[in-house]
Short mmCIF file of C-alpha atoms in Angstrom, two decimals:
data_model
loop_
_atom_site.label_atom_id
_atom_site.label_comp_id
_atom_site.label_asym_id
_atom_site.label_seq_id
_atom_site.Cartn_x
_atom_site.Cartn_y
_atom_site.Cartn_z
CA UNK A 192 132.60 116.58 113.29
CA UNK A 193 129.52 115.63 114.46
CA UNK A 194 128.38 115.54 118.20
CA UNK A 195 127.16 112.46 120.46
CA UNK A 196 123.75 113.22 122.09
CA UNK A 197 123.16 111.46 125.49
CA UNK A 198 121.56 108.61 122.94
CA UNK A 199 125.05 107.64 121.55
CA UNK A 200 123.23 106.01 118.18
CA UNK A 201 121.94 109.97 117.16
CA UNK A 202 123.75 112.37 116.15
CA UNK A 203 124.06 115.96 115.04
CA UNK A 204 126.65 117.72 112.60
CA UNK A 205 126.12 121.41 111.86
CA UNK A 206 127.26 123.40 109.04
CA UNK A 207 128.20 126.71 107.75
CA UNK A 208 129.59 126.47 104.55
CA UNK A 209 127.58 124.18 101.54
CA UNK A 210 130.83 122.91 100.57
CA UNK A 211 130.84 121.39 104.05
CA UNK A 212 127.67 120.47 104.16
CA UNK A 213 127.69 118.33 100.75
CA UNK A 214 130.65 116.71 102.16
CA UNK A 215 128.91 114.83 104.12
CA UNK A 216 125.00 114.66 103.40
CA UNK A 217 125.53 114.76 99.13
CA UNK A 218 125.47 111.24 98.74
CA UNK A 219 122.38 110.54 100.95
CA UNK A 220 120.71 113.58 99.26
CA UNK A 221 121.59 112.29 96.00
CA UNK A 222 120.11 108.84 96.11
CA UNK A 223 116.74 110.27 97.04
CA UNK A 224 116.93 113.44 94.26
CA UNK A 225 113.47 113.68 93.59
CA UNK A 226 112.49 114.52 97.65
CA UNK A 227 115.32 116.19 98.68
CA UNK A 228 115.61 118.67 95.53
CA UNK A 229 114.26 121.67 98.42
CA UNK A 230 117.45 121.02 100.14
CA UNK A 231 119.93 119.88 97.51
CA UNK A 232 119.38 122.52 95.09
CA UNK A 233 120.12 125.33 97.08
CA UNK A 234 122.68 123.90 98.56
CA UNK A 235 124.51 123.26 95.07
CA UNK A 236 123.46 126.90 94.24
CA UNK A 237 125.22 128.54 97.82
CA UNK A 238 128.32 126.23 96.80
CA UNK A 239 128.84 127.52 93.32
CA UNK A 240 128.96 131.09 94.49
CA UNK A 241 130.69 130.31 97.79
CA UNK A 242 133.65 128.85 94.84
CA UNK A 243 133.07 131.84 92.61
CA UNK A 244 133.67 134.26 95.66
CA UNK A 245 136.14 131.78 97.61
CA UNK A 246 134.92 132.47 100.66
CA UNK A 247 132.55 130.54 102.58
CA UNK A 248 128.80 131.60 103.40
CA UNK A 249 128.37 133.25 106.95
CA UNK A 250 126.45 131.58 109.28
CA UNK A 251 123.54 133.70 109.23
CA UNK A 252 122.53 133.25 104.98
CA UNK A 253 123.06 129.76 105.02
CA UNK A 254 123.01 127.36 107.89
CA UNK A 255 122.52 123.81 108.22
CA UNK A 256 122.03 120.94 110.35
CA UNK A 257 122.13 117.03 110.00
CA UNK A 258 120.31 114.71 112.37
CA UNK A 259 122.17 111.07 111.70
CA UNK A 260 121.63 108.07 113.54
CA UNK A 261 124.35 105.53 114.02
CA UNK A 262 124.84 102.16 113.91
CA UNK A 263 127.91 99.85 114.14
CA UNK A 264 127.99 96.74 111.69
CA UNK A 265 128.08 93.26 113.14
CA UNK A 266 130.43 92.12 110.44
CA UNK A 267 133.18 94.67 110.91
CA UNK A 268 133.96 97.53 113.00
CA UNK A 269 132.51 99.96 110.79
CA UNK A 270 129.71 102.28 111.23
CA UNK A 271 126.40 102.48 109.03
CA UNK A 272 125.16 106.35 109.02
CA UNK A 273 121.51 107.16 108.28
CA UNK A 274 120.80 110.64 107.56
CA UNK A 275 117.42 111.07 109.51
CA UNK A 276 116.38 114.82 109.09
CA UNK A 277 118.10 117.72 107.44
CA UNK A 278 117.43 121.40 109.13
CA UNK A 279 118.25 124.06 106.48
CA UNK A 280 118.36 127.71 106.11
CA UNK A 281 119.49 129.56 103.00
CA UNK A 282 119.70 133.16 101.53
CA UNK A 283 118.05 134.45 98.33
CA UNK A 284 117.17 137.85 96.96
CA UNK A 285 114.34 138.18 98.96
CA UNK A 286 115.12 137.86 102.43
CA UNK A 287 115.57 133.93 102.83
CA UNK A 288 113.65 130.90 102.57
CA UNK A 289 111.65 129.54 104.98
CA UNK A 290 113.58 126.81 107.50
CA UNK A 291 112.96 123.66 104.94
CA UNK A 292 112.99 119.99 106.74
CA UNK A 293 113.86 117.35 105.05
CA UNK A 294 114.00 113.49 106.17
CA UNK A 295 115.77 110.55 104.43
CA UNK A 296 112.85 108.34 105.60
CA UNK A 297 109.20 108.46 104.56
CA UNK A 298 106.63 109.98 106.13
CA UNK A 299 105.00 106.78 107.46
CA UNK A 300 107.94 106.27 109.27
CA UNK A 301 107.93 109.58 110.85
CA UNK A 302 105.95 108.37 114.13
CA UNK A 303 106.28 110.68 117.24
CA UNK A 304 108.80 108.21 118.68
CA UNK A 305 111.36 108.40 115.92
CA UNK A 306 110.99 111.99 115.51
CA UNK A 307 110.89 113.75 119.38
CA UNK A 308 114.76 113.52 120.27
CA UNK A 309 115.73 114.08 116.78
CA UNK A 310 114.16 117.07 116.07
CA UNK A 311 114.37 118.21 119.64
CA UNK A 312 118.52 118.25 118.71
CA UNK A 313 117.97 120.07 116.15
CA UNK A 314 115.44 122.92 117.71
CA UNK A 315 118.28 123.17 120.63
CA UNK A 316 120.53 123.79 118.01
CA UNK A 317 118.57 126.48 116.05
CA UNK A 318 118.61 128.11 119.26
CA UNK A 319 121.72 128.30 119.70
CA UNK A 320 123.10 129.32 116.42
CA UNK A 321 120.02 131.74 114.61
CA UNK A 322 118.18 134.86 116.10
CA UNK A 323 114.56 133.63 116.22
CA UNK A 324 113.31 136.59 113.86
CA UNK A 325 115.19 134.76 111.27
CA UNK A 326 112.35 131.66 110.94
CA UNK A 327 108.95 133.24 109.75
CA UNK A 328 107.81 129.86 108.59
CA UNK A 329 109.41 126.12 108.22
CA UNK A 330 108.16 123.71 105.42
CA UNK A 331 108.72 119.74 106.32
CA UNK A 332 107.17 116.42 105.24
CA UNK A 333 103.68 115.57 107.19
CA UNK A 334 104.03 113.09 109.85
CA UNK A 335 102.34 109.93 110.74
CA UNK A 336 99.44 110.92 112.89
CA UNK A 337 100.59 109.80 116.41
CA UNK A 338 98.03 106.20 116.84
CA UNK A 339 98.79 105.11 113.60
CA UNK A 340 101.57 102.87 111.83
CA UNK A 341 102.96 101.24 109.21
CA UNK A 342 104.35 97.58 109.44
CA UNK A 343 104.65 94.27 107.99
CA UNK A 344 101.70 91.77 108.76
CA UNK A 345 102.42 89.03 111.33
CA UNK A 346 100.82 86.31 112.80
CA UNK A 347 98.39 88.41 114.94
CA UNK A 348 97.01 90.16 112.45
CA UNK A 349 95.83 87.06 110.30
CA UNK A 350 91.94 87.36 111.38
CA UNK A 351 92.02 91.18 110.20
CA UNK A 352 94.11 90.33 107.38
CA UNK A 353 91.64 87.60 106.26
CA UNK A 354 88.66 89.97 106.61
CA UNK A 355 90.54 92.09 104.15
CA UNK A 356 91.22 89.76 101.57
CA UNK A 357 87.48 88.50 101.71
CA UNK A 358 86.75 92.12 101.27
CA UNK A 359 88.96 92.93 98.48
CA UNK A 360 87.46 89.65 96.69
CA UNK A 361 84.00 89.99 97.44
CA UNK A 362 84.37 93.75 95.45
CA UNK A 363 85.83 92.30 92.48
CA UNK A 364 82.66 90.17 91.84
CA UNK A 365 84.12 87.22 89.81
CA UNK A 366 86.64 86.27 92.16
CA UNK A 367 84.94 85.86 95.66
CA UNK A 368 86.96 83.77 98.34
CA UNK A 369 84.80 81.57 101.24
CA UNK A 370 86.35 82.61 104.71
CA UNK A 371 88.57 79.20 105.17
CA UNK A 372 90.22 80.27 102.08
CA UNK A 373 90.58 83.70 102.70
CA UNK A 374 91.95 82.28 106.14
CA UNK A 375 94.34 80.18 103.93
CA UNK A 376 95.35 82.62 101.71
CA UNK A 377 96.13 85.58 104.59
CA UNK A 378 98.26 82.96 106.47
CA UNK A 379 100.21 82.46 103.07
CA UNK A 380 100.82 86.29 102.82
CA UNK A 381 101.74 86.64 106.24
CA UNK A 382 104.18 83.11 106.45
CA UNK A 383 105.76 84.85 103.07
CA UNK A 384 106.17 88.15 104.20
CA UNK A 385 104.43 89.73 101.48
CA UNK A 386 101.98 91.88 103.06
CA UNK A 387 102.02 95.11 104.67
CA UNK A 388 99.15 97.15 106.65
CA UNK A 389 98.53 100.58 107.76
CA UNK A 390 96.78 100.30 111.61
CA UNK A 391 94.73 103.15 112.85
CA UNK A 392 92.17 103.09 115.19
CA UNK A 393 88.24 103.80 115.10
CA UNK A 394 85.87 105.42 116.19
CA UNK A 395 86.01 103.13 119.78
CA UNK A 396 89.39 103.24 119.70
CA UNK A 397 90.48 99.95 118.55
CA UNK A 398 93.36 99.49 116.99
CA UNK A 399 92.03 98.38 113.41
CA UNK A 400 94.19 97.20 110.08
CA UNK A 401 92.68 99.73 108.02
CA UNK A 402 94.40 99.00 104.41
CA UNK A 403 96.81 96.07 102.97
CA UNK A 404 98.99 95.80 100.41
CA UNK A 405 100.79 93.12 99.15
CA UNK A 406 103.73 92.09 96.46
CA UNK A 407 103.48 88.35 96.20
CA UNK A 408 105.16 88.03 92.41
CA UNK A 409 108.74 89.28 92.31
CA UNK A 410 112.00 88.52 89.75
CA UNK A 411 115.55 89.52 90.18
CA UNK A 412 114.87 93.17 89.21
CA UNK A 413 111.29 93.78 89.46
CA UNK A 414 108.23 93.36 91.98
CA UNK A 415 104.42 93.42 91.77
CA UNK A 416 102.19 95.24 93.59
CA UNK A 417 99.19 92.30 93.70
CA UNK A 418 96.81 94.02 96.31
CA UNK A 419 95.19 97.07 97.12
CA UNK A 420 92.92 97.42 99.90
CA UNK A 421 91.23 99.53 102.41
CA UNK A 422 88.25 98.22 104.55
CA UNK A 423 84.89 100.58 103.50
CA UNK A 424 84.89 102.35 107.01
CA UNK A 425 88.43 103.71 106.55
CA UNK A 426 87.81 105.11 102.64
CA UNK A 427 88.79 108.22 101.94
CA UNK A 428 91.71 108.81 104.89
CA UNK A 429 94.44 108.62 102.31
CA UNK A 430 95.84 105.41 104.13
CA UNK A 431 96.13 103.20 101.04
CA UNK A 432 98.06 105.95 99.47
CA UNK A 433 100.39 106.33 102.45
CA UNK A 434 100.88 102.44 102.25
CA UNK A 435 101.62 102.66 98.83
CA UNK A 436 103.70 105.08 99.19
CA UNK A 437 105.65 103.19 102.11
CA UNK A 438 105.79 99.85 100.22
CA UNK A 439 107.12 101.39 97.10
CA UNK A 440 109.92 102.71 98.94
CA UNK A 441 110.61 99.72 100.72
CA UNK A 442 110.60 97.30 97.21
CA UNK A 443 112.91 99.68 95.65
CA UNK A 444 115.17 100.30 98.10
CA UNK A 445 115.14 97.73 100.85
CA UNK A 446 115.30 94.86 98.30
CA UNK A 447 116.69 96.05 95.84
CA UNK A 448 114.07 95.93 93.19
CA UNK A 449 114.74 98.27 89.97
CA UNK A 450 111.32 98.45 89.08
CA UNK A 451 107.49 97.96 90.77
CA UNK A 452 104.60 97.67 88.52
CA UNK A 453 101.05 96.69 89.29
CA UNK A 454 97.91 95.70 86.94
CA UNK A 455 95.10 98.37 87.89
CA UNK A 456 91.62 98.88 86.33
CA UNK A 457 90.47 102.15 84.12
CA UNK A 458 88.30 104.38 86.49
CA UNK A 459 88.87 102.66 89.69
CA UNK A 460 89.64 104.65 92.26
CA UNK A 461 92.76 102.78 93.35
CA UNK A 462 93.63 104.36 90.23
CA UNK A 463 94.22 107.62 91.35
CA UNK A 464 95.75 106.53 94.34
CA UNK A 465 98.45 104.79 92.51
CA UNK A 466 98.89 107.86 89.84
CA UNK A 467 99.10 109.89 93.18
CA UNK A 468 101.98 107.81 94.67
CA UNK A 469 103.94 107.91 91.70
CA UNK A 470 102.87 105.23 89.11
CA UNK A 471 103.40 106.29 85.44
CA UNK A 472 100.95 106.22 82.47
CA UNK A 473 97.77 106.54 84.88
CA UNK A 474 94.90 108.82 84.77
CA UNK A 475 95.01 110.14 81.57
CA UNK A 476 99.07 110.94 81.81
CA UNK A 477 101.62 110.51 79.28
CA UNK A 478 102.32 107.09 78.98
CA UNK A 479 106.03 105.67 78.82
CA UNK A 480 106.62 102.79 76.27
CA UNK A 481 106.02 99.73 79.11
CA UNK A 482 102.61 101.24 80.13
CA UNK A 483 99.99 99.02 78.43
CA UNK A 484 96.20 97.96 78.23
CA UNK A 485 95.73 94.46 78.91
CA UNK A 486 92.12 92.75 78.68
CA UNK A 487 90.59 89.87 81.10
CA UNK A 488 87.74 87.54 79.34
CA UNK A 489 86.23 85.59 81.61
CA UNK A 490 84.87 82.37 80.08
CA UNK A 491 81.36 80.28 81.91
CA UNK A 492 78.54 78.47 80.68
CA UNK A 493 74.93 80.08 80.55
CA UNK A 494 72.66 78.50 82.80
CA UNK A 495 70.61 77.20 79.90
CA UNK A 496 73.58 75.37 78.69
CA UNK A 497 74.12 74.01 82.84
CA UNK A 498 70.30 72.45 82.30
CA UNK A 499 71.08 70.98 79.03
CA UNK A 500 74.16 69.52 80.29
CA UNK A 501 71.84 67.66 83.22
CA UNK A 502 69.46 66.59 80.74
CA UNK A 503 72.25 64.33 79.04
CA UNK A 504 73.82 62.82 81.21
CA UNK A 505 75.20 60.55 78.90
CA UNK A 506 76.73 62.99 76.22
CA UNK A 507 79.76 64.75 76.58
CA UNK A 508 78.94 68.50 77.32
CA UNK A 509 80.48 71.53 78.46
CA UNK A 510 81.12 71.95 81.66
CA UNK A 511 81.14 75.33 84.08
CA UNK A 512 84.85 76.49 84.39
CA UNK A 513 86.50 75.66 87.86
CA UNK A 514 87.13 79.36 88.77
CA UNK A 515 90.06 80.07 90.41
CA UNK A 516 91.45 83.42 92.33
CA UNK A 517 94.20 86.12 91.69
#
């Protein structure tokens, strides 16, 4: 059973046996199958031969322990388990893997703060339980570096989140915003929570909103990703691909969406970022049957036409488009 720490809302469970283990950590595991394949595949592997043989594992080949945190549910007694980090160790034919760390959240949520007692647990633990010769190496999930984050834009952030969207527009050419309305339309995105940043800070050590992105179109099953944007000082820091990353997760499996898709142009390189992340049919990959090309005319008069217009004044003429934004 697993042990309080002297934070009663984390926990630690430690196992010996992978028939143990996926008693308790399978499901969680199983949800996120693409990440936590380095930990659930050996694990099903040590439990079909610990079932062949009918004896558990010793504690020395395979060895591993669960950081949970805990919390109790306002509407009942019951109580909501989060499996935070996984700590495991596991035999093969050549001596033994390295110690492979996995967590259930992602990596932009891995600040210093979350991870310090949590990990600390499980290093006391390790201690306790596995000669140190036994760890030549340990593979885990990069962290957040320490100043940064990850969050949802709030009311504080409106003048950098402005500044953004003016920037993002003013690179797109044909759809340039004046700053009241990039004032106006930052406020909306921020009112609807529907727009996250990454912060950092720069070279003065400000803390700065260095990338944005934003779902602001959403159905029952599926959302869009609308915006992508990182300011021009901040380019090339792989924040808009850690946001991306972050958001994703949070569409899918905060609210439930089934699907996220987002409209992208050929060659730019928010492109790769995207095909990076996790987005199918980009970058010259295989494309699945929903991945198409879609085409944007733009439609306004020459200027010749504009003076010919003014010249009759009392003829009905074209007119210039009334441009709008998206």
């Amino acid at each position: 059973m697993p042990s309080l720490s002297t934070r009663p809302n984390i926990t630690f469970s430690v196992h010996s046996s992978p028939t143990d283990f996926l008693s308790v950590a399978f499901e969680h595991l199983s949800r996120r199958e693409e990440r936590s394949n380095i930990i659930l595949a050996p694990a099903l592997e040590a439990q079909e031969k610990e079932q062949q043989t009918g004896s558990e594992a010793s504690t020395g080949n395979n060895f591993w322990i669960c950081i949970w945190t805990t919390r109790a549910s306002p509407q009942s007694r019951a109580t909501n388990w989060s499996l935070d980090f996984v700590f495991a160790l596991n035999d093969n034919h050549f001596g033994g893997y390295p110690l492979f760390i996995w967590s259930g959240h992602p990596s932009c949520d891995l600040t210093p703060a979350f991870i310090e007692q949590r990990v600390r647990l499980a290093v006391v633990q390790l201690y306790k339980s596995i000669p140190s010769q036994r760890i030549f190496s340990a593979f885990a999930p990069s962290s957040l570096p320490c100043s940064d984050s990850v969050k949802l834009a709030e009311m504080e952030d409106l003048d950098q989140v402005a500044t953004l969207c003016n920037g993002l527009a003013r690179d797109s050419i044909y759809f340039t915003l004046q700053d009241d309305r990039s004032n106006t339309e930052a406020l909306k995105l921020i009112r609807d929570r529907r727009i996250w940043v990454y912060r950092t800070r720069d070279t003065s050590g400000r803390v700065r909103i260095a990338s944005m992105v934003c779902s602001s179109r959403s159905s029952q099953s599926v959302a869009a990703i609308t915006k992508i944007y990182t300011a021009a000082e901040f380019r090339g820091r792989q924040f808009a691909k850690r946001l991306m990353h972050w958001v994703t997760q949070h569409l899918l499996q905060n609210e439930g969406k089934d699907t996220v898709v987002l409209y992208v142009s050929h060659g730019d390189p928010v492109e790769r970022v995207c095909h990076q992340v996790g987005y199918t049919g980009l970058c010259g990959a295989p494309r699945p049957e929903l991945v198409e090309d879609w085409l944007e005319i733009g439609f306004q008069v020459s200027p010749q036409a504009r003076l010919s217009s003014l010249l009759q004044s009392n003829e009905q003429t074209s007119q210039n488009t009334i441009r709008g934004h998206w």
